[in-house]
PDB file of C-alpha atoms in Angstrom:
ATOM      1  CA  MET A 153      -1.234 -15.237 -25.601  1.00 62.00           C
ATOM      2  CA  LEU A 154       0.842 -17.432 -27.948  1.00 83.00           C
ATOM      3  CA  MET A 155       4.594 -17.649 -27.386  1.00 94.00           C
ATOM      4  CA  GLU A 156       7.358 -19.378 -29.317  1.00 97.00           C
ATOM      5  CA  ARG A 157      10.452 -20.586 -27.541  1.00 97.00           C
ATOM      6  CA  LEU A 158      13.551 -19.609 -29.507  1.00 98.00           C
ATOM      7  CA  ASN A 159      16.375 -20.821 -27.237  1.00 97.00           C
ATOM      8  CA  SER A 160      16.842 -22.849 -24.082  1.00 98.00           C
ATOM      9  CA  ASN A 161      20.080 -23.523 -22.197  1.00 98.00           C
ATOM     10  CA  LYS A 162      20.641 -25.155 -18.812  1.00 98.00           C
ATOM     11  CA  SER A 163      22.482 -22.856 -16.447  1.00 98.00           C
ATOM     12  CA  PHE A 164      23.317 -23.472 -12.756  1.00 98.00           C
ATOM     13  CA  GLY A 165      20.569 -26.085 -12.557  1.00 98.00           C
ATOM     14  CA  GLY A 166      17.959 -23.760 -14.045  1.00 98.00           C
ATOM     15  CA  LEU A 167      16.981 -22.722 -17.540  1.00 98.00           C
ATOM     16  CA  GLN A 168      17.996 -19.653 -19.520  1.00 98.00           C
ATOM     17  CA  GLN A 169      15.400 -19.250 -22.267  1.00 98.00           C
ATOM     18  CA  GLN A 170      14.325 -16.810 -24.971  1.00 98.00           C
ATOM     19  CA  PHE A 171      10.795 -16.375 -26.282  1.00 98.00           C
ATOM     20  CA  GLU A 172       8.920 -14.426 -28.940  1.00 98.00           C
ATOM     21  CA  HIS A 173       5.317 -13.321 -28.635  1.00 98.00           C
ATOM     22  CA  ASP A 174       2.803 -11.035 -30.301  1.00 97.00           C
ATOM     23  CA  SER A 175       2.468  -7.912 -28.166  1.00 98.00           C
ATOM     24  CA  LYS A 176      -0.963  -6.261 -28.359  1.00 97.00           C
ATOM     25  CA  VAL A 177       0.380  -3.180 -26.576  1.00 98.00           C
ATOM     26  CA  LEU A 178       3.317  -2.652 -28.950  1.00 98.00           C
ATOM     27  CA  ASN A 179       1.604  -3.934 -32.108  1.00 97.00           C
ATOM     28  CA  CYS A 180       4.544  -6.111 -33.072  1.00 97.00           C
ATOM     29  CA  LEU A 181       6.394  -9.310 -32.302  1.00 97.00           C
ATOM     30  CA  MET A 182       8.556  -8.969 -29.174  1.00 98.00           C
ATOM     31  CA  ARG A 183      11.338 -11.059 -27.725  1.00 98.00           C
ATOM     32  CA  PHE A 184      12.184 -11.497 -24.079  1.00 98.00           C
ATOM     33  CA  SER A 185      14.554 -13.707 -22.108  1.00 98.00           C
ATOM     34  CA  VAL A 186      13.814 -15.421 -18.810  1.00 98.00           C
ATOM     35  CA  TYR A 187      16.000 -17.242 -16.335  1.00 99.00           C
ATOM     36  CA  LEU A 188      14.128 -19.839 -14.280  1.00 98.00           C
ATOM     37  CA  PRO A 189      16.074 -21.082 -11.235  1.00 98.00           C
ATOM     38  CA  PRO A 190      16.001 -24.803 -10.341  1.00 98.00           C
ATOM     39  CA  GLN A 191      13.507 -24.107  -7.511  1.00 98.00           C
ATOM     40  CA  ALA A 192      10.831 -22.947  -9.949  1.00 98.00           C
ATOM     41  CA  THR A 193       8.106 -25.583 -10.332  1.00 96.00           C
ATOM     42  CA  ASN A 194       4.342 -25.553 -10.605  1.00 93.00           C
ATOM     43  CA  GLU A 195       4.242 -26.552  -6.931  1.00 95.00           C
ATOM     44  CA  HIS A 196       6.801 -23.902  -5.898  1.00 96.00           C
ATOM     45  CA  LYS A 197       6.397 -20.619  -7.723  1.00 98.00           C
ATOM     46  CA  VAL A 198       9.224 -18.113  -7.413  1.00 98.00           C
ATOM     47  CA  PRO A 199       9.388 -14.283  -7.426  1.00 98.00           C
ATOM     48  CA  VAL A 200      10.607 -12.324 -10.433  1.00 98.00           C
ATOM     49  CA  LEU A 201      13.161  -9.581 -10.987  1.00 99.00           C
ATOM     50  CA  TYR A 202      12.516  -7.564 -14.161  1.00 99.00           C
ATOM     51  CA  TRP A 203      15.749  -6.257 -15.722  1.00 99.00           C
ATOM     52  CA  LEU A 204      15.631  -3.316 -18.136  1.00 99.00           C
ATOM     53  CA  SER A 205      18.650  -2.771 -20.398  1.00 98.00           C
ATOM     54  CA  GLY A 206      20.030   0.447 -21.792  1.00 98.00           C
ATOM     55  CA  LEU A 207      20.489   2.222 -25.105  1.00 98.00           C
ATOM     56  CA  THR A 208      21.391   0.019 -28.114  1.00 98.00           C
ATOM     57  CA  CYS A 209      20.786  -3.169 -26.106  1.00 98.00           C
ATOM     58  CA  SER A 210      18.309  -6.013 -26.493  1.00 98.00           C
ATOM     59  CA  ASP A 211      17.135  -8.753 -24.139  1.00 98.00           C
ATOM     60  CA  GLU A 212      20.381 -10.619 -24.745  1.00 98.00           C
ATOM     61  CA  ASN A 213      22.999  -8.230 -23.308  1.00 98.00           C
ATOM     62  CA  PHE A 214      22.264  -8.924 -19.657  1.00 98.00           C
ATOM     63  CA  VAL A 215      21.864 -12.647 -20.312  1.00 98.00           C
ATOM     64  CA  GLN A 216      25.333 -12.957 -21.825  1.00 98.00           C
ATOM     65  CA  LYS A 217      27.378 -10.349 -19.916  1.00 98.00           C
ATOM     66  CA  ALA A 218      26.037  -9.850 -16.375  1.00 98.00           C
ATOM     67  CA  GLY A 219      26.688 -13.315 -14.944  1.00 98.00           C
ATOM     68  CA  ALA A 220      23.520 -13.169 -12.869  1.00 98.00           C
ATOM     69  CA  GLN A 221      22.363 -16.752 -13.266  1.00 98.00           C
ATOM     70  CA  ARG A 222      24.519 -18.271 -10.505  1.00 98.00           C
ATOM     71  CA  MET A 223      23.196 -15.983  -7.781  1.00 98.00           C
ATOM     72  CA  ALA A 224      19.621 -16.145  -9.116  1.00 98.00           C
ATOM     73  CA  ALA A 225      19.806 -19.928  -8.875  1.00 98.00           C
ATOM     74  CA  GLU A 226      21.156 -19.747  -5.327  1.00 98.00           C
ATOM     75  CA  LEU A 227      18.421 -17.336  -4.245  1.00 98.00           C
ATOM     76  CA  GLY A 228      15.570 -19.044  -6.124  1.00 98.00           C
ATOM     77  CA  MET A 229      14.660 -15.935  -8.129  1.00 98.00           C
ATOM     78  CA  ALA A 230      13.522 -15.713 -11.748  1.00 98.00           C
ATOM     79  CA  ILE A 231      14.824 -12.884 -13.919  1.00 99.00           C
ATOM     80  CA  VAL A 232      12.873 -11.555 -16.897  1.00 99.00           C
ATOM     81  CA  MET A 233      14.654  -9.431 -19.507  1.00 98.00           C
ATOM     82  CA  PRO A 234      12.502  -7.616 -22.057  1.00 98.00           C
ATOM     83  CA  ASP A 235      13.815  -5.957 -25.186  1.00 98.00           C
ATOM     84  CA  THR A 236      14.492  -2.213 -25.061  1.00 98.00           C
ATOM     85  CA  SER A 237      12.025  -1.187 -27.765  1.00 98.00           C
ATOM     86  CA  PRO A 238       9.502  -2.424 -30.309  1.00 98.00           C
ATOM     87  CA  ARG A 239      11.001  -4.283 -33.261  1.00 98.00           C
ATOM     88  CA  GLY A 240      10.040  -5.133 -36.827  1.00 96.00           C
ATOM     89  CA  ASP A 241      10.193  -3.817 -40.378  1.00 96.00           C
ATOM     90  CA  ASP A 242       7.090  -1.647 -39.914  1.00 96.00           C
ATOM     91  CA  VAL A 243       8.321  -0.079 -36.632  1.00 98.00           C
ATOM     92  CA  VAL A 244       9.599   3.448 -37.138  1.00 98.00           C
ATOM     93  CA  ASP A 245      13.298   3.984 -36.436  1.00 98.00           C
ATOM     94  CA  ASP A 246      15.934   6.720 -36.479  1.00 97.00           C
ATOM     95  CA  GLU A 247      19.521   6.755 -37.679  1.00 96.00           C
ATOM     96  CA  ALA A 248      20.808   7.835 -34.262  1.00 97.00           C
ATOM     97  CA  TYR A 249      21.552   5.253 -31.548  1.00 97.00           C
ATOM     98  CA  ASP A 250      19.563   7.185 -28.902  1.00 98.00           C
ATOM     99  CA  LEU A 251      16.194   7.280 -30.623  1.00 98.00           C
ATOM    100  CA  GLY A 252      13.963   4.601 -32.096  1.00 98.00           C
ATOM    101  CA  LYS A 253      14.801   0.893 -32.049  1.00 98.00           C
ATOM    102  CA  GLY A 254      16.940   0.054 -29.068  1.00 98.00           C
ATOM    103  CA  ALA A 255      15.938   3.334 -27.427  1.00 98.00           C
ATOM    104  CA  GLY A 256      12.329   3.041 -26.317  1.00 98.00           C
ATOM    105  CA  PHE A 257      12.954   4.861 -23.008  1.00 98.00           C
ATOM    106  CA  TYR A 258      10.267   2.805 -21.262  1.00 98.00           C
ATOM    107  CA  LEU A 259       7.521   5.378 -21.868  1.00 98.00           C
ATOM    108  CA  ASN A 260       4.224   5.559 -23.743  1.00 98.00           C
ATOM    109  CA  ALA A 261       4.778   7.750 -26.805  1.00 98.00           C
ATOM    110  CA  THR A 262       2.002  10.195 -27.700  1.00 98.00           C
ATOM    111  CA  GLN A 263       3.520  11.747 -30.838  1.00 98.00           C
ATOM    112  CA  GLU A 264       3.423  10.418 -34.386  1.00 97.00           C
ATOM    113  CA  PRO A 265       5.000   8.411 -35.910  1.00 98.00           C
ATOM    114  CA  TRP A 266       6.063   6.832 -32.587  1.00 98.00           C
ATOM    115  CA  ALA A 267       2.741   6.340 -30.813  1.00 98.00           C
ATOM    116  CA  LYS A 268       1.612   3.224 -32.726  1.00 98.00           C
ATOM    117  CA  HIS A 269       4.413   1.031 -31.387  1.00 98.00           C
ATOM    118  CA  TYR A 270       6.384   2.817 -28.699  1.00 98.00           C
ATOM    119  CA  GLN A 271       4.305   1.947 -25.599  1.00 98.00           C
ATOM    120  CA  MET A 272       7.093   0.394 -23.568  1.00 98.00           C
ATOM    121  CA  TYR A 273       5.785   1.670 -20.208  1.00 98.00           C
ATOM    122  CA  ASP A 274       2.551  -0.293 -20.504  1.00 98.00           C
ATOM    123  CA  TYR A 275       4.420  -3.282 -21.915  1.00 98.00           C
ATOM    124  CA  VAL A 276       6.857  -3.559 -19.011  1.00 98.00           C
ATOM    125  CA  ALA A 277       4.512  -2.527 -16.226  1.00 98.00           C
ATOM    126  CA  TYR A 278       1.472  -4.562 -17.242  1.00 98.00           C
ATOM    127  CA  GLU A 279       1.462  -6.697 -20.419  1.00 98.00           C
ATOM    128  CA  LEU A 280       4.723  -8.557 -19.881  1.00 98.00           C
ATOM    129  CA  PRO A 281       4.165  -9.389 -16.189  1.00 98.00           C
ATOM    130  CA  ALA A 282       0.697 -10.714 -17.014  1.00 98.00           C
ATOM    131  CA  LEU A 283       2.209 -12.912 -19.722  1.00 98.00           C
ATOM    132  CA  ILE A 284       4.969 -14.167 -17.433  1.00 98.00           C
ATOM    133  CA  GLU A 285       2.651 -14.954 -14.540  1.00 98.00           C
ATOM    134  CA  ALA A 286       0.231 -16.807 -16.798  1.00 97.00           C
ATOM    135  CA  ASN A 287       2.875 -19.027 -18.460  1.00 97.00           C
ATOM    136  CA  PHE A 288       5.742 -19.635 -16.019  1.00 98.00           C
ATOM    137  CA  PRO A 289       6.069 -21.045 -12.493  1.00 98.00           C
ATOM    138  CA  VAL A 290       6.302 -17.616 -10.841  1.00 98.00           C
ATOM    139  CA  ASN A 291       4.258 -15.784  -8.248  1.00 98.00           C
ATOM    140  CA  ASN A 292       3.145 -12.174  -8.215  1.00 96.00           C
ATOM    141  CA  LYS A 293       6.081 -10.870  -6.183  1.00 98.00           C
ATOM    142  CA  ARG A 294       8.032  -8.529  -8.478  1.00 98.00           C
ATOM    143  CA  ALA A 295      11.088  -6.344  -8.276  1.00 98.00           C
ATOM    144  CA  ILE A 296      12.627  -4.154 -10.977  1.00 99.00           C
ATOM    145  CA  SER A 297      16.155  -3.135 -11.925  1.00 99.00           C
ATOM    146  CA  GLY A 298      18.038  -1.738 -14.911  1.00 98.00           C
ATOM    147  CA  HIS A 299      21.057  -0.014 -16.389  1.00 99.00           C
ATOM    148  CA  SER A 300      21.362   3.527 -17.813  1.00 98.00           C
ATOM    149  CA  MET A 301      18.182   4.057 -19.865  1.00 98.00           C
ATOM    150  CA  GLY A 302      16.932   0.885 -18.219  1.00 98.00           C
ATOM    151  CA  GLY A 303      17.774   2.342 -14.819  1.00 98.00           C
ATOM    152  CA  HIS A 304      15.565   5.282 -15.764  1.00 98.00           C
ATOM    153  CA  GLY A 305      12.838   2.793 -16.658  1.00 98.00           C
ATOM    154  CA  ALA A 306      13.241   0.824 -13.446  1.00 98.00           C
ATOM    155  CA  LEU A 307      13.047   3.953 -11.302  1.00 98.00           C
ATOM    156  CA  THR A 308      10.036   5.509 -13.032  1.00 98.00           C
ATOM    157  CA  ILE A 309       8.037   2.278 -13.417  1.00 98.00           C
ATOM    158  CA  GLY A 310       8.873   1.234  -9.871  1.00 98.00           C
ATOM    159  CA  LEU A 311       7.965   4.586  -8.333  1.00 98.00           C
ATOM    160  CA  ARG A 312       4.696   4.817 -10.245  1.00 98.00           C
ATOM    161  CA  ASN A 313       3.664   1.252  -9.422  1.00 97.00           C
ATOM    162  CA  ALA A 314       4.784   0.905  -5.824  1.00 92.00           C
ATOM    163  CA  PRO A 315       2.277  -1.816  -4.838  1.00 90.00           C
ATOM    164  CA  ARG A 316       3.314  -3.916  -7.877  1.00 95.00           C
ATOM    165  CA  PHE A 317       7.074  -3.870  -7.180  1.00 98.00           C
ATOM    166  CA  THR A 318       8.674  -4.640  -3.844  1.00 97.00           C
ATOM    167  CA  SER A 319      12.067  -3.028  -4.562  1.00 98.00           C
ATOM    168  CA  ILE A 320      13.896  -0.963  -7.170  1.00 98.00           C
ATOM    169  CA  SER A 321      17.549  -0.848  -8.167  1.00 98.00           C
ATOM    170  CA  ALA A 322      19.653   0.676 -10.906  1.00 99.00           C
ATOM    171  CA  PHE A 323      23.155   0.812 -12.298  1.00 99.00           C
ATOM    172  CA  SER A 324      24.243   4.183 -13.700  1.00 98.00           C
ATOM    173  CA  PRO A 325      20.661   5.365 -14.236  1.00 98.00           C
ATOM    174  CA  ILE A 326      19.420   8.394 -16.168  1.00 98.00           C
ATOM    175  CA  VAL A 327      17.657   9.876 -13.119  1.00 98.00           C
ATOM    176  CA  SER A 328      16.243  13.029 -14.733  1.00 98.00           C
ATOM    177  CA  PRO A 329      15.500  13.160 -18.465  1.00 98.00           C
ATOM    178  CA  LEU A 330      14.432  16.777 -17.963  1.00 98.00           C
ATOM    179  CA  ASN A 331      18.054  17.574 -17.107  1.00 98.00           C
ATOM    180  CA  CYS A 332      20.133  15.737 -19.706  1.00 98.00           C
ATOM    181  CA  PRO A 333      20.577  15.682 -23.508  1.00 98.00           C
ATOM    182  CA  TRP A 334      19.502  12.069 -23.941  1.00 98.00           C
ATOM    183  CA  GLY A 335      16.249  12.806 -22.149  1.00 98.00           C
ATOM    184  CA  HIS A 336      15.494  16.037 -23.984  1.00 98.00           C
ATOM    185  CA  LYS A 337      15.980  14.376 -27.350  1.00 98.00           C
ATOM    186  CA  ALA A 338      13.895  11.282 -26.622  1.00 98.00           C
ATOM    187  CA  LEU A 339      11.080  12.954 -24.715  1.00 98.00           C
ATOM    188  CA  THR A 340      10.715  15.718 -27.287  1.00 98.00           C
ATOM    189  CA  HIS A 341      10.263  13.159 -30.081  1.00 98.00           C
ATOM    190  CA  TYR A 342       8.094  10.708 -28.125  1.00 98.00           C
ATOM    191  CA  LEU A 343       5.983  13.121 -26.025  1.00 98.00           C
ATOM    192  CA  GLY A 344       6.205  16.514 -27.701  1.00 98.00           C
ATOM    193  CA  ASP A 345       7.516  19.900 -26.540  1.00 96.00           C
ATOM    194  CA  ASP A 346       5.321  20.367 -23.449  1.00 95.00           C
ATOM    195  CA  GLN A 347       7.686  19.466 -20.598  1.00 95.00           C
ATOM    196  CA  ALA A 348       4.758  19.281 -18.182  1.00 94.00           C
ATOM    197  CA  LEU A 349       4.020  15.933 -19.842  1.00 95.00           C
ATOM    198  CA  TRP A 350       7.574  14.691 -19.232  1.00 98.00           C
ATOM    199  CA  VAL A 351       7.346  14.744 -15.451  1.00 98.00           C
ATOM    200  CA  LYS A 352       5.795  11.289 -15.074  1.00 97.00           C
ATOM    201  CA  TYR A 353       8.866   9.815 -16.804  1.00 98.00           C
ATOM    202  CA  ASP A 354      11.419  11.663 -14.619  1.00 98.00           C
ATOM    203  CA  ALA A 355      12.428   9.860 -11.405  1.00 98.00           C
ATOM    204  CA  VAL A 356      13.577  13.073  -9.714  1.00 98.00           C
ATOM    205  CA  GLU A 357      10.278  14.832 -10.368  1.00 98.00           C
ATOM    206  CA  LEU A 358       8.318  11.759  -9.270  1.00 98.00           C
ATOM    207  CA  MET A 359      10.342  11.640  -6.041  1.00 98.00           C
ATOM    208  CA  LYS A 360       9.635  15.317  -5.313  1.00 97.00           C
ATOM    209  CA  LYS A 361       5.876  14.687  -5.465  1.00 96.00           C
ATOM    210  CA  ILE A 362       5.888  11.970  -2.777  1.00 97.00           C
ATOM    211  CA  LYS A 363       4.050  12.973   0.392  1.00 94.00           C
ATOM    212  CA  GLY A 364       3.675  11.434   3.830  1.00 93.00           C
ATOM    213  CA  ASP A 365       5.061   8.185   5.195  1.00 93.00           C
ATOM    214  CA  THR A 366       7.554   6.553   2.847  1.00 94.00           C
ATOM    215  CA  SER A 367       8.446   3.520   4.995  1.00 89.00           C
ATOM    216  CA  ASN A 368       6.151   1.192   3.020  1.00 92.00           C
ATOM    217  CA  LEU A 369       7.340   2.309  -0.411  1.00 96.00           C
ATOM    218  CA  PRO A 370       9.806   0.124  -2.384  1.00 98.00           C
ATOM    219  CA  PRO A 371      13.381   0.864  -1.275  1.00 98.00           C
ATOM    220  CA  ILE A 372      15.865   1.958  -3.936  1.00 98.00           C
ATOM    221  CA  LYS A 373      19.471   0.864  -4.426  1.00 98.00           C
ATOM    222  CA  VAL A 374      21.677   2.695  -6.967  1.00 98.00           C
ATOM    223  CA  ASP A 375      25.271   1.963  -7.922  1.00 98.00           C
ATOM    224  CA  GLN A 376      27.319   4.435  -9.966  1.00 98.00           C
ATOM    225  CA  GLY A 377      30.861   4.185 -11.327  1.00 98.00           C
ATOM    226  CA  LEU A 378      32.905   7.325 -10.929  1.00 98.00           C
ATOM    227  CA  ALA A 379      34.867   6.686 -14.171  1.00 98.00           C
ATOM    228  CA  ASP A 380      31.618   6.685 -16.152  1.00 98.00           C
ATOM    229  CA  ASN A 381      31.985   8.968 -19.205  1.00 98.00           C
ATOM    230  CA  PHE A 382      28.271   9.888 -18.988  1.00 98.00           C
ATOM    231  CA  LEU A 383      28.200  10.712 -15.257  1.00 98.00           C
ATOM    232  CA  GLU A 384      28.302  14.509 -15.358  1.00 98.00           C
ATOM    233  CA  GLU A 385      26.320  15.267 -18.523  1.00 98.00           C
ATOM    234  CA  GLN A 386      23.677  12.536 -18.652  1.00 98.00           C
ATOM    235  CA  LEU A 387      23.295  10.671 -15.358  1.00 98.00           C
ATOM    236  CA  LYS A 388      23.569  13.072 -12.387  1.00 98.00           C
ATOM    237  CA  PRO A 389      22.623  10.639  -9.567  1.00 98.00           C
ATOM    238  CA  HIS A 390      23.005  13.353  -6.948  1.00 98.00           C
ATOM    239  CA  LEU A 391      19.747  14.865  -8.189  1.00 98.00           C
ATOM    240  CA  LEU A 392      17.881  11.714  -7.222  1.00 98.00           C
ATOM    241  CA  LEU A 393      19.621  11.434  -3.864  1.00 98.00           C
ATOM    242  CA  ASN A 394      18.809  15.046  -3.014  1.00 98.00           C
ATOM    243  CA  ALA A 395      15.144  14.624  -3.957  1.00 98.00           C
ATOM    244  CA  ALA A 396      14.906  11.385  -1.969  1.00 98.00           C
ATOM    245  CA  ASN A 397      16.455  12.961   1.119  1.00 97.00           C
ATOM    246  CA  GLN A 398      13.950  15.828   0.968  1.00 97.00           C
ATOM    247  CA  VAL A 399      11.012  13.414   1.262  1.00 97.00           C
ATOM    248  CA  ASN A 400      12.772  10.882   3.505  1.00 97.00           C
ATOM    249  CA  TYR A 401      12.613   8.151   0.879  1.00 98.00           C
ATOM    250  CA  PRO A 402      14.540   4.908   1.577  1.00 97.00           C
ATOM    251  CA  ILE A 403      17.444   5.085  -0.865  1.00 98.00           C
ATOM    252  CA  GLU A 404      21.034   3.788  -0.997  1.00 98.00           C
ATOM    253  CA  LEU A 405      23.487   5.366  -3.435  1.00 98.00           C
ATOM    254  CA  ASN A 406      26.891   3.753  -3.728  1.00 98.00           C
ATOM    255  CA  THR A 407      29.733   5.187  -5.842  1.00 98.00           C
ATOM    256  CA  HIS A 408      32.693   3.154  -7.055  1.00 98.00           C
ATOM    257  CA  SER A 409      36.067   4.613  -8.020  1.00 98.00           C
ATOM    258  CA  GLY A 410      37.472   3.416 -11.367  1.00 98.00           C
ATOM    259  CA  TYR A 411      34.323   1.766 -12.673  1.00 98.00           C
ATOM    260  CA  ASP A 412      32.783   2.879 -15.983  1.00 98.00           C
ATOM    261  CA  HIS A 413      29.432   2.475 -17.769  1.00 98.00           C
ATOM    262  CA  SER A 414      30.059  -1.031 -19.105  1.00 98.00           C
ATOM    263  CA  TYR A 415      28.840  -4.488 -18.196  1.00 98.00           C
ATOM    264  CA  PHE A 416      32.158  -5.066 -16.403  1.00 98.00           C
ATOM    265  CA  PHE A 417      30.709  -2.711 -13.771  1.00 98.00           C
ATOM    266  CA  ILE A 418      27.340  -4.478 -13.706  1.00 98.00           C
ATOM    267  CA  ALA A 419      28.932  -7.934 -13.423  1.00 98.00           C
ATOM    268  CA  SER A 420      31.039  -6.716 -10.500  1.00 98.00           C
ATOM    269  CA  PHE A 421      28.043  -5.765  -8.348  1.00 98.00           C
ATOM    270  CA  ILE A 422      25.055  -7.697  -9.729  1.00 98.00           C
ATOM    271  CA  ASP A 423      25.124 -10.220  -6.890  1.00 98.00           C
ATOM    272  CA  GLU A 424      24.636  -7.435  -4.358  1.00 98.00           C
ATOM    273  CA  HIS A 425      21.592  -6.195  -6.293  1.00 98.00           C
ATOM    274  CA  LEU A 426      20.049  -9.652  -6.472  1.00 98.00           C
ATOM    275  CA  GLN A 427      20.568 -10.118  -2.742  1.00 98.00           C
ATOM    276  CA  PHE A 428      19.011  -6.710  -2.084  1.00 98.00           C
ATOM    277  CA  HIS A 429      15.889  -7.663  -4.038  1.00 98.00           C
ATOM    278  CA  ALA A 430      15.704 -11.091  -2.451  1.00 98.00           C
ATOM    279  CA  ARG A 431      15.454  -9.547   0.997  1.00 98.00           C
ATOM    280  CA  HIS A 432      12.229  -7.852  -0.096  1.00 98.00           C
ATOM    281  CA  LEU A 433      10.829 -10.439  -2.512  1.00 98.00           C
ATOM    282  CA  PHE A 434      11.011 -13.198   0.126  1.00 97.00           C
ATOM    283  CA  LYS A 435       9.564 -11.185   2.993  1.00 88.00           C
TER     284      LYS A 435
END
């Protein structure tokens, strides 16, 4: 698959780069960013953390605001940051910030006019990792993390692909689209009115369906700011914690007084998330 490098900057001994490629899954050109730590060589391939950003974001927000490169370089971990939706003049959009471009919700749309391009679940879970592993000095050890809508994506993709991801984390995630306005709007447009079809994109519902021994499933780490304006109406992390406790799933939920929904929050705790994933990626 052909790629074009758009940017490259040295950072903490590694390289922060941006690429564009033709996505067969999304039927459009897509951009992604990748940080390669100094340890990454053809002789020494490194594991990868996939970071999924939230509403209105692109691949660049985390690169510029999270400050993750220093710890990634120290740990010897690559970070891959896809865009949040399909892009291009022929990709359908909406005037609202929470639908269309910048708001792909990491699902496979089934409804027109969205279905042609909005297949972000398959892109993140399968097409992009295959591209990364074929073209960069990385191995097949993967973890996944994200923020807000991206936290929703990390949780649902990680839970549904447990053998493919060693660990899952999220900042301020949308844990249950079935129980919040953002989720109802997006899933109605992308998937239709039948809420039975929404369940596979709802982390709480996925958690409830888990049976048997959970000790070998990817552990989950969630951090939530208590000054987050979206906490009560949209995020509701207690729903995920309750569901996880019912099935004895390995989960850690941390709350932080005074922190909001912004990248100031993410930058404050990103090192802890990278260290969490490193413990499982380097097992």
